[in-house]
PDB file of C-alpha atoms in Angstrom:
ATOM      1  CA  MET A 240     109.996 200.508 303.638  1.00  0.00           C
ATOM      2  CA  LEU A 241     108.089 203.066 301.594  1.00  0.00           C
ATOM      3  CA  ILE A 242     105.095 200.989 301.516  1.00  0.00           C
ATOM      4  CA  TYR A 243     105.026 200.526 305.259  1.00  0.00           C
ATOM      5  CA  LEU A 244     105.398 204.268 306.023  1.00  0.00           C
ATOM      6  CA  LEU A 245     102.445 205.040 303.722  1.00  0.00           C
ATOM      7  CA  ALA A 246     100.593 202.335 305.160  1.00  0.00           C
ATOM      8  CA  GLY A 247     101.253 203.599 308.646  1.00  0.00           C
ATOM      9  CA  CYS A 248      99.882 207.031 307.526  1.00  0.00           C
ATOM     10  CA  PHE A 249      96.572 205.612 306.236  1.00  0.00           C
ATOM     11  CA  VAL A 250      96.108 203.149 309.066  1.00  0.00           C
ATOM     12  CA  GLY A 251      96.938 205.870 311.743  1.00  0.00           C
ATOM     13  CA  PHE A 252      94.371 208.130 310.378  1.00  0.00           C
ATOM     14  CA  PHE A 253      91.683 205.785 310.114  1.00  0.00           C
ATOM     15  CA  ALA A 254      92.564 204.330 313.690  1.00  0.00           C
ATOM     16  CA  GLY A 255      91.927 207.712 315.049  1.00  0.00           C
ATOM     17  CA  LEU A 256      88.857 208.543 312.950  1.00  0.00           C
ATOM     18  CA  LEU A 257      87.030 205.280 313.373  1.00  0.00           C
ATOM     19  CA  GLY A 258      88.539 203.615 316.385  1.00  0.00           C
ATOM     20  CA  ILE A 259      89.434 200.668 314.206  1.00  0.00           C
ATOM     21  CA  GLY A 260      93.095 199.916 315.136  1.00  0.00           C
ATOM     22  CA  GLY A 261      94.197 199.469 311.758  1.00  0.00           C
ATOM     23  CA  GLY A 262      94.401 195.581 311.791  1.00  0.00           C
ATOM     24  CA  ALA A 263      91.729 195.093 309.259  1.00  0.00           C
ATOM     25  CA  VAL A 264      93.737 197.173 306.627  1.00  0.00           C
ATOM     26  CA  MET A 265      97.388 195.945 307.728  1.00  0.00           C
ATOM     27  CA  VAL A 266      96.765 192.231 307.351  1.00  0.00           C
ATOM     28  CA  PRO A 267      95.890 192.350 303.679  1.00  0.00           C
ATOM     29  CA  ILE A 268      98.486 194.857 302.933  1.00  0.00           C
ATOM     30  CA  LEU A 269     101.252 192.969 304.822  1.00  0.00           C
ATOM     31  CA  SER A 270     100.183 189.687 303.361  1.00  0.00           C
ATOM     32  CA  LEU A 271     100.514 191.015 299.746  1.00  0.00           C
ATOM     33  CA  THR A 272     103.669 192.470 300.617  1.00  0.00           C
ATOM     34  CA  PHE A 273     105.189 189.456 302.120  1.00  0.00           C
ATOM     35  CA  VAL A 274     104.042 187.258 299.165  1.00  0.00           C
ATOM     36  CA  ALA A 275     105.756 189.851 296.795  1.00  0.00           C
ATOM     37  CA  ARG A 276     108.968 189.608 298.795  1.00  0.00           C
ATOM     38  CA  GLY A 277     108.961 185.823 298.251  1.00  0.00           C
ATOM     39  CA  PHE A 278     108.202 184.731 301.891  1.00  0.00           C
ATOM     40  CA  SER A 279     107.067 181.139 302.615  1.00  0.00           C
ATOM     41  CA  SER A 280     103.342 180.830 302.067  1.00  0.00           C
ATOM     42  CA  GLU A 281     103.102 178.828 305.276  1.00  0.00           C
ATOM     43  CA  HIS A 282     104.500 182.030 307.224  1.00  0.00           C
ATOM     44  CA  VAL A 283     102.774 184.823 305.516  1.00  0.00           C
ATOM     45  CA  ILE A 284      99.452 184.889 307.310  1.00  0.00           C
ATOM     46  CA  HIS A 285     100.971 184.165 310.672  1.00  0.00           C
ATOM     47  CA  MET A 286     103.552 187.002 310.067  1.00  0.00           C
ATOM     48  CA  ALA A 287     100.909 189.413 308.792  1.00  0.00           C
ATOM     49  CA  LEU A 288      98.590 188.769 311.873  1.00  0.00           C
ATOM     50  CA  ALA A 289     101.458 189.174 314.383  1.00  0.00           C
ATOM     51  CA  THR A 290     103.044 192.247 312.575  1.00  0.00           C
ATOM     52  CA  SER A 291      99.706 193.804 312.336  1.00  0.00           C
ATOM     53  CA  MET A 292      98.888 193.260 316.061  1.00  0.00           C
ATOM     54  CA  ALA A 293     102.227 194.881 316.958  1.00  0.00           C
ATOM     55  CA  THR A 294     101.701 197.927 314.986  1.00  0.00           C
ATOM     56  CA  ILE A 295      98.354 198.460 316.602  1.00  0.00           C
ATOM     57  CA  LEU A 296     100.404 199.568 319.641  1.00  0.00           C
ATOM     58  CA  PRO A 297     101.709 202.899 318.799  1.00  0.00           C
ATOM     59  CA  GLY A 298      98.574 203.995 316.995  1.00  0.00           C
ATOM     60  CA  ALA A 299      96.262 202.906 319.638  1.00  0.00           C
ATOM     61  CA  PHE A 300      98.258 204.682 322.366  1.00  0.00           C
ATOM     62  CA  ALA A 301      98.257 207.812 320.313  1.00  0.00           C
ATOM     63  CA  SER A 302      94.590 207.655 319.465  1.00  0.00           C
ATOM     64  CA  ALA A 303      93.553 206.810 323.101  1.00  0.00           C
ATOM     65  CA  ARG A 304      95.579 209.590 324.459  1.00  0.00           C
ATOM     66  CA  THR A 305      93.915 212.151 322.223  1.00  0.00           C
ATOM     67  CA  HIS A 306      90.445 210.726 322.820  1.00  0.00           C
ATOM     68  CA  HIS A 307      91.110 210.825 326.648  1.00  0.00           C
ATOM     69  CA  LYS A 308      92.045 214.603 326.458  1.00  0.00           C
ATOM     70  CA  LEU A 309      88.783 214.997 324.635  1.00  0.00           C
ATOM     71  CA  GLY A 310      86.893 213.119 327.535  1.00  0.00           C
ATOM     72  CA  ALA A 311      85.794 210.270 325.236  1.00  0.00           C
ATOM     73  CA  VAL A 312      87.188 207.232 327.240  1.00  0.00           C
ATOM     74  CA  ASN A 313      85.315 205.326 329.738  1.00  0.00           C
ATOM     75  CA  TRP A 314      88.135 203.733 331.828  1.00  0.00           C
ATOM     76  CA  LEU A 315      85.720 201.869 334.012  1.00  0.00           C
ATOM     77  CA  VAL A 316      84.932 199.746 330.968  1.00  0.00           C
ATOM     78  CA  VAL A 317      88.491 199.341 330.055  1.00  0.00           C
ATOM     79  CA  ARG A 318      89.347 198.108 333.652  1.00  0.00           C
ATOM     80  CA  GLN A 319      86.361 195.632 333.352  1.00  0.00           C
ATOM     81  CA  MET A 320      87.172 194.029 330.128  1.00  0.00           C
ATOM     82  CA  VAL A 321      91.114 193.637 330.607  1.00  0.00           C
ATOM     83  CA  PRO A 322      90.977 190.268 332.485  1.00  0.00           C
ATOM     84  CA  GLY A 323      88.947 188.783 329.745  1.00  0.00           C
ATOM     85  CA  ILE A 324      90.947 190.391 327.016  1.00  0.00           C
ATOM     86  CA  LEU A 325      94.321 189.017 328.514  1.00  0.00           C
ATOM     87  CA  LEU A 326      92.682 185.477 328.593  1.00  0.00           C
ATOM     88  CA  GLY A 327      91.058 185.627 325.226  1.00  0.00           C
ATOM     89  CA  THR A 328      93.984 187.063 323.488  1.00  0.00           C
ATOM     90  CA  ALA A 329      96.522 184.674 324.777  1.00  0.00           C
ATOM     91  CA  SER A 330      94.378 181.813 323.948  1.00  0.00           C
ATOM     92  CA  GLY A 331      93.784 183.188 320.475  1.00  0.00           C
ATOM     93  CA  THR A 332      97.508 183.456 319.663  1.00  0.00           C
ATOM     94  CA  ILE A 333      98.128 179.897 320.659  1.00  0.00           C
ATOM     95  CA  PHE A 334      95.132 178.768 318.566  1.00  0.00           C
ATOM     96  CA  ALA A 335      96.480 180.706 315.707  1.00  0.00           C
ATOM     97  CA  TYR A 336      99.809 179.053 316.117  1.00  0.00           C
ATOM     98  CA  PHE A 337      98.327 175.475 315.519  1.00  0.00           C
ATOM     99  CA  SER A 338      96.040 176.696 312.606  1.00  0.00           C
ATOM    100  CA  ASN A 339      96.956 176.360 308.989  1.00  0.00           C
ATOM    101  CA  THR A 340      97.049 179.232 306.569  1.00  0.00           C
ATOM    102  CA  ALA A 341      93.798 178.360 304.745  1.00  0.00           C
ATOM    103  CA  PHE A 342      91.840 178.303 307.919  1.00  0.00           C
ATOM    104  CA  LEU A 343      93.464 181.746 309.033  1.00  0.00           C
ATOM    105  CA  LYS A 344      92.806 183.330 305.637  1.00  0.00           C
ATOM    106  CA  SER A 345      89.188 182.011 305.486  1.00  0.00           C
ATOM    107  CA  PHE A 346      88.642 183.458 308.955  1.00  0.00           C
ATOM    108  CA  PHE A 347      89.923 186.756 308.199  1.00  0.00           C
ATOM    109  CA  VAL A 348      87.789 187.149 305.044  1.00  0.00           C
ATOM    110  CA  ALA A 349      84.700 186.156 306.821  1.00  0.00           C
ATOM    111  CA  PHE A 350      85.525 188.693 309.498  1.00  0.00           C
ATOM    112  CA  ILE A 351      86.001 191.449 306.760  1.00  0.00           C
ATOM    113  CA  CYS A 352      82.506 190.558 305.425  1.00  0.00           C
ATOM    114  CA  PHE A 353      81.078 190.906 309.076  1.00  0.00           C
ATOM    115  CA  LEU A 354      83.038 194.330 309.368  1.00  0.00           C
ATOM    116  CA  ALA A 355      81.601 195.650 306.190  1.00  0.00           C
ATOM    117  CA  PHE A 356      77.920 194.687 307.353  1.00  0.00           C
ATOM    118  CA  GLN A 357      78.503 196.165 310.725  1.00  0.00           C
ATOM    119  CA  MET A 358      80.028 199.419 309.365  1.00  0.00           C
ATOM    120  CA  ALA A 359      77.024 199.676 306.890  1.00  0.00           C
ATOM    121  CA  PHE A 360      74.181 198.697 309.144  1.00  0.00           C
ATOM    122  CA  GLY A 361      75.264 197.758 312.652  1.00  0.00           C
ATOM    123  CA  VAL A 362      74.729 201.059 314.522  1.00  0.00           C
ATOM    124  CA  LYS A 363      71.674 201.612 312.858  1.00  0.00           C
ATOM    125  CA  LEU A 364      70.221 198.234 313.674  1.00  0.00           C
ATOM    126  CA  ALA A 365      71.586 198.699 317.197  1.00  0.00           C
ATOM    127  CA  SER A 366      69.844 201.985 317.586  1.00  0.00           C
ATOM    128  CA  ARG A 367      66.580 200.393 316.245  1.00  0.00           C
ATOM    129  CA  PHE A 368      66.186 197.517 318.573  1.00  0.00           C
ATOM    130  CA  GLN A 369      67.679 198.841 321.823  1.00  0.00           C
ATOM    131  CA  ARG A 370      65.707 200.497 324.301  1.00  0.00           C
ATOM    132  CA  ASP A 371      66.937 201.049 327.811  1.00  0.00           C
ATOM    133  CA  ARG A 372      69.835 198.657 327.416  1.00  0.00           C
ATOM    134  CA  GLY A 373      72.844 199.538 329.471  1.00  0.00           C
ATOM    135  CA  LEU A 374      76.432 197.943 330.251  1.00  0.00           C
ATOM    136  CA  PRO A 375      76.473 194.826 331.897  1.00  0.00           C
ATOM    137  CA  GLY A 376      78.305 194.051 335.098  1.00  0.00           C
ATOM    138  CA  TRP A 377      82.008 192.944 335.742  1.00  0.00           C
ATOM    139  CA  LEU A 378      81.211 189.437 334.744  1.00  0.00           C
ATOM    140  CA  GLY A 379      79.513 190.276 331.380  1.00  0.00           C
ATOM    141  CA  MET A 380      82.190 192.641 330.394  1.00  0.00           C
ATOM    142  CA  ALA A 381      84.843 190.213 331.291  1.00  0.00           C
ATOM    143  CA  VAL A 382      83.152 187.416 329.222  1.00  0.00           C
ATOM    144  CA  PHE A 383      82.859 189.789 326.235  1.00  0.00           C
ATOM    145  CA  GLY A 384      86.399 190.707 326.544  1.00  0.00           C
ATOM    146  CA  THR A 385      87.433 187.230 326.458  1.00  0.00           C
ATOM    147  CA  VAL A 386      85.553 186.458 323.129  1.00  0.00           C
ATOM    148  CA  MET A 387      86.709 189.697 321.667  1.00  0.00           C
ATOM    149  CA  GLY A 388      90.410 188.912 322.473  1.00  0.00           C
ATOM    150  CA  PHE A 389      90.127 185.537 320.994  1.00  0.00           C
ATOM    151  CA  VAL A 390      88.547 186.732 317.916  1.00  0.00           C
ATOM    152  CA  SER A 391      90.919 189.738 317.456  1.00  0.00           C
ATOM    153  CA  ALA A 392      94.076 187.463 317.778  1.00  0.00           C
ATOM    154  CA  LEU A 393      92.802 185.260 314.773  1.00  0.00           C
ATOM    155  CA  ALA A 394      92.143 188.357 312.777  1.00  0.00           C
ATOM    156  CA  GLY A 395      95.156 190.292 313.903  1.00  0.00           C
ATOM    157  CA  ILE A 396      92.863 193.401 314.840  1.00  0.00           C
ATOM    158  CA  GLY A 397      92.732 195.613 317.997  1.00  0.00           C
ATOM    159  CA  GLY A 398      89.106 194.476 318.808  1.00  0.00           C
ATOM    160  CA  ALA A 399      87.714 197.970 318.089  1.00  0.00           C
ATOM    161  CA  VAL A 400      85.286 196.945 315.744  1.00  0.00           C
ATOM    162  CA  LEU A 401      83.737 194.357 318.079  1.00  0.00           C
ATOM    163  CA  SER A 402      83.873 196.675 321.075  1.00  0.00           C
ATOM    164  CA  ILE A 403      82.329 199.797 319.198  1.00  0.00           C
ATOM    165  CA  LEU A 404      79.288 197.490 318.111  1.00  0.00           C
ATOM    166  CA  PHE A 405      78.981 196.061 321.566  1.00  0.00           C
ATOM    167  CA  LEU A 406      79.132 199.581 323.272  1.00  0.00           C
ATOM    168  CA  THR A 407      76.846 201.330 320.944  1.00  0.00           C
ATOM    169  CA  TRP A 408      74.287 198.412 321.412  1.00  0.00           C
ATOM    170  CA  CYS A 409      74.603 199.340 325.207  1.00  0.00           C
ATOM    171  CA  ASN A 410      73.560 202.938 324.335  1.00  0.00           C
ATOM    172  CA  VAL A 411      77.079 204.313 324.799  1.00  0.00           C
ATOM    173  CA  ARG A 412      77.484 207.508 322.640  1.00  0.00           C
ATOM    174  CA  LEU A 413      79.369 206.736 319.321  1.00  0.00           C
ATOM    175  CA  HIS A 414      82.200 209.172 320.101  1.00  0.00           C
ATOM    176  CA  ASP A 415      82.672 207.699 323.488  1.00  0.00           C
ATOM    177  CA  ALA A 416      82.532 204.058 322.226  1.00  0.00           C
ATOM    178  CA  ILE A 417      85.196 205.114 319.585  1.00  0.00           C
ATOM    179  CA  GLY A 418      87.375 206.567 322.170  1.00  0.00           C
ATOM    180  CA  THR A 419      86.953 203.728 324.693  1.00  0.00           C
ATOM    181  CA  ALA A 420      87.696 201.130 321.835  1.00  0.00           C
ATOM    182  CA  ALA A 421      90.943 202.807 321.048  1.00  0.00           C
ATOM    183  CA  ALA A 422      91.986 202.524 324.815  1.00  0.00           C
ATOM    184  CA  ILE A 423      90.913 198.958 324.867  1.00  0.00           C
ATOM    185  CA  GLY A 424      93.124 198.043 321.884  1.00  0.00           C
ATOM    186  CA  LEU A 425      96.162 198.886 323.969  1.00  0.00           C
ATOM    187  CA  PRO A 426      96.121 195.704 326.375  1.00  0.00           C
ATOM    188  CA  LEU A 427      94.912 193.457 323.655  1.00  0.00           C
ATOM    189  CA  ALA A 428      97.563 194.487 321.188  1.00  0.00           C
ATOM    190  CA  PHE A 429     100.269 194.124 323.841  1.00  0.00           C
ATOM    191  CA  ILE A 430      99.323 190.554 324.975  1.00  0.00           C
ATOM    192  CA  GLY A 431      98.651 189.636 321.403  1.00  0.00           C
ATOM    193  CA  THR A 432     102.188 190.728 320.137  1.00  0.00           C
ATOM    194  CA  ILE A 433     103.822 188.803 323.085  1.00  0.00           C
ATOM    195  CA  GLY A 434     101.897 185.740 322.186  1.00  0.00           C
ATOM    196  CA  PHE A 435     102.797 185.811 318.588  1.00  0.00           C
ATOM    197  CA  VAL A 436     106.490 186.566 319.369  1.00  0.00           C
ATOM    198  CA  VAL A 437     106.592 183.514 321.874  1.00  0.00           C
ATOM    199  CA  THR A 438     104.903 181.128 319.440  1.00  0.00           C
ATOM    200  CA  GLY A 439     106.945 182.322 316.598  1.00  0.00           C
ATOM    201  CA  LEU A 440     110.240 181.770 318.341  1.00  0.00           C
ATOM    202  CA  ALA A 441     109.804 177.922 317.865  1.00  0.00           C
ATOM    203  CA  ASP A 442     109.823 178.316 314.003  1.00  0.00           C
ATOM    204  CA  PRO A 443     113.593 178.443 312.827  1.00  0.00           C
ATOM    205  CA  ALA A 444     112.763 179.059 309.154  1.00  0.00           C
ATOM    206  CA  LEU A 445     111.473 182.648 309.537  1.00  0.00           C
ATOM    207  CA  PRO A 446     113.028 185.486 307.363  1.00  0.00           C
ATOM    208  CA  LYS A 447     115.754 187.501 308.518  1.00  0.00           C
ATOM    209  CA  TRP A 448     114.637 190.603 310.983  1.00  0.00           C
ATOM    210  CA  SER A 449     111.945 188.443 312.500  1.00  0.00           C
ATOM    211  CA  VAL A 450     111.256 188.589 316.076  1.00  0.00           C
ATOM    212  CA  GLY A 451     108.847 185.506 316.481  1.00  0.00           C
ATOM    213  CA  TYR A 452     106.203 186.103 313.824  1.00  0.00           C
ATOM    214  CA  VAL A 453     106.720 189.866 313.965  1.00  0.00           C
ATOM    215  CA  TYR A 454     108.592 191.279 311.053  1.00  0.00           C
ATOM    216  CA  LEU A 455     110.552 194.193 312.427  1.00  0.00           C
ATOM    217  CA  PRO A 456     111.109 196.336 309.267  1.00  0.00           C
ATOM    218  CA  ALA A 457     107.401 196.357 308.779  1.00  0.00           C
ATOM    219  CA  PHE A 458     106.556 197.094 312.317  1.00  0.00           C
ATOM    220  CA  PHE A 459     108.823 200.127 312.671  1.00  0.00           C
ATOM    221  CA  GLY A 460     107.825 201.728 309.197  1.00  0.00           C
ATOM    222  CA  ILE A 461     104.169 201.569 310.085  1.00  0.00           C
ATOM    223  CA  ALA A 462     104.625 202.362 313.874  1.00  0.00           C
ATOM    224  CA  LEU A 463     106.549 205.418 313.012  1.00  0.00           C
ATOM    225  CA  THR A 464     104.006 207.244 310.773  1.00  0.00           C
ATOM    226  CA  SER A 465     100.877 205.879 312.333  1.00  0.00           C
ATOM    227  CA  PHE A 466     101.805 207.185 315.839  1.00  0.00           C
ATOM    228  CA  PHE A 467     102.035 210.664 314.565  1.00  0.00           C
ATOM    229  CA  VAL A 468      99.042 210.567 312.313  1.00  0.00           C
ATOM    230  CA  ALA A 469      96.369 208.924 314.573  1.00  0.00           C
ATOM    231  CA  PRO A 470      95.751 212.100 316.660  1.00  0.00           C
ATOM    232  CA  TYR A 471      94.512 214.106 313.610  1.00  0.00           C
ATOM    233  CA  GLY A 472      92.232 211.494 312.700  1.00  0.00           C
ATOM    234  CA  ALA A 473      91.013 211.334 316.548  1.00  0.00           C
ATOM    235  CA  ARG A 474      90.395 214.974 316.441  1.00  0.00           C
ATOM    236  CA  LEU A 475      88.383 214.957 313.282  1.00  0.00           C
ATOM    237  CA  ALA A 476      86.261 212.160 314.616  1.00  0.00           C
ATOM    238  CA  HIS A 477      84.765 214.750 317.028  1.00  0.00           C
ATOM    239  CA  ARG A 478      84.073 217.335 314.164  1.00  0.00           C
ATOM    240  CA  LEU A 479      82.915 215.182 311.101  1.00  0.00           C
ATOM    241  CA  PRO A 480      79.933 212.927 310.344  1.00  0.00           C
ATOM    242  CA  VAL A 481      81.624 209.632 309.858  1.00  0.00           C
ATOM    243  CA  ASP A 482      78.809 207.610 307.944  1.00  0.00           C
ATOM    244  CA  THR A 483      80.022 208.513 304.649  1.00  0.00           C
ATOM    245  CA  LEU A 484      83.711 207.769 305.313  1.00  0.00           C
ATOM    246  CA  LYS A 485      82.707 204.549 306.846  1.00  0.00           C
ATOM    247  CA  LYS A 486      80.848 203.336 303.719  1.00  0.00           C
ATOM    248  CA  ILE A 487      83.954 204.285 301.586  1.00  0.00           C
ATOM    249  CA  PHE A 488      86.184 202.520 303.888  1.00  0.00           C
ATOM    250  CA  MET A 489      83.975 199.448 303.973  1.00  0.00           C
ATOM    251  CA  LEU A 490      84.084 199.163 300.027  1.00  0.00           C
ATOM    252  CA  PHE A 491      88.040 199.450 300.337  1.00  0.00           C
ATOM    253  CA  LEU A 492      88.167 196.834 302.811  1.00  0.00           C
ATOM    254  CA  ILE A 493      86.061 194.226 300.892  1.00  0.00           C
ATOM    255  CA  ALA A 494      88.247 194.993 297.672  1.00  0.00           C
ATOM    256  CA  LEU A 495      91.394 194.458 299.810  1.00  0.00           C
ATOM    257  CA  ALA A 496      90.301 191.206 301.269  1.00  0.00           C
ATOM    258  CA  ILE A 497      89.258 189.758 298.047  1.00  0.00           C
ATOM    259  CA  LYS A 498      92.684 190.587 296.521  1.00  0.00           C
ATOM    260  CA  MET A 499      94.408 188.949 299.647  1.00  0.00           C
ATOM    261  CA  ALA A 500      92.287 185.683 299.338  1.00  0.00           C
ATOM    262  CA  ILE A 501      93.242 185.341 295.615  1.00  0.00           C
ATOM    263  CA  SER A 502      96.948 186.186 296.120  1.00  0.00           C
ATOM    264  CA  VAL A 503      97.800 184.498 299.383  1.00  0.00           C
TER     265      VAL A 503
END
């Protein structure tokens, strides 16, 4: 439980600061913790993805509320993406249910490599090649939301990484992209959690205190601290240059993903 509480502080802070939602950190931490607890190897990744998705909810809510107060959430973008997010995330959770551990682990590690590259070079590349690019219409936003929801369900994340990359590519100010990404994570995490709960109910061999694939002790421990810490990170995001922190965080993610790949 102490690990879950401390992880919630760490995830909540970076969820607010970078708009990441925390799933990129939570999946490796939960996977390693579940392995140490002796959970079945065929359940570890599915439970880590599901519990990570569930823990995004309170942190994303607290972060989005703070960014909203600071005027950094584009609610029109959120509304345009929601239909696609619901469709894509629901499809992704069903696909994850039928996927084996090796595929899900490989997909997550590959996504972490993409995340590291994006955090190091993504915004700079976007600013170099973009000119007068703006946000697409309703259809384009819905299509992007569908793709983002599907990928996010397979990686156990809130979709902030992809949405920040997309929004900055469309000339949205970085702080506004971070705030909007936090708000986008709410419907995505909600439908993803429901999907993992429903698909997990069909598995009778899950550990005690599990609701579907969501492991409740981990959820409550992480949610408790992340909810209160996320607003502090969100406020700092509007005061600090985040490039240096992104690079440090990128290196940490790579090391964590490699450790997970070896251990799980």
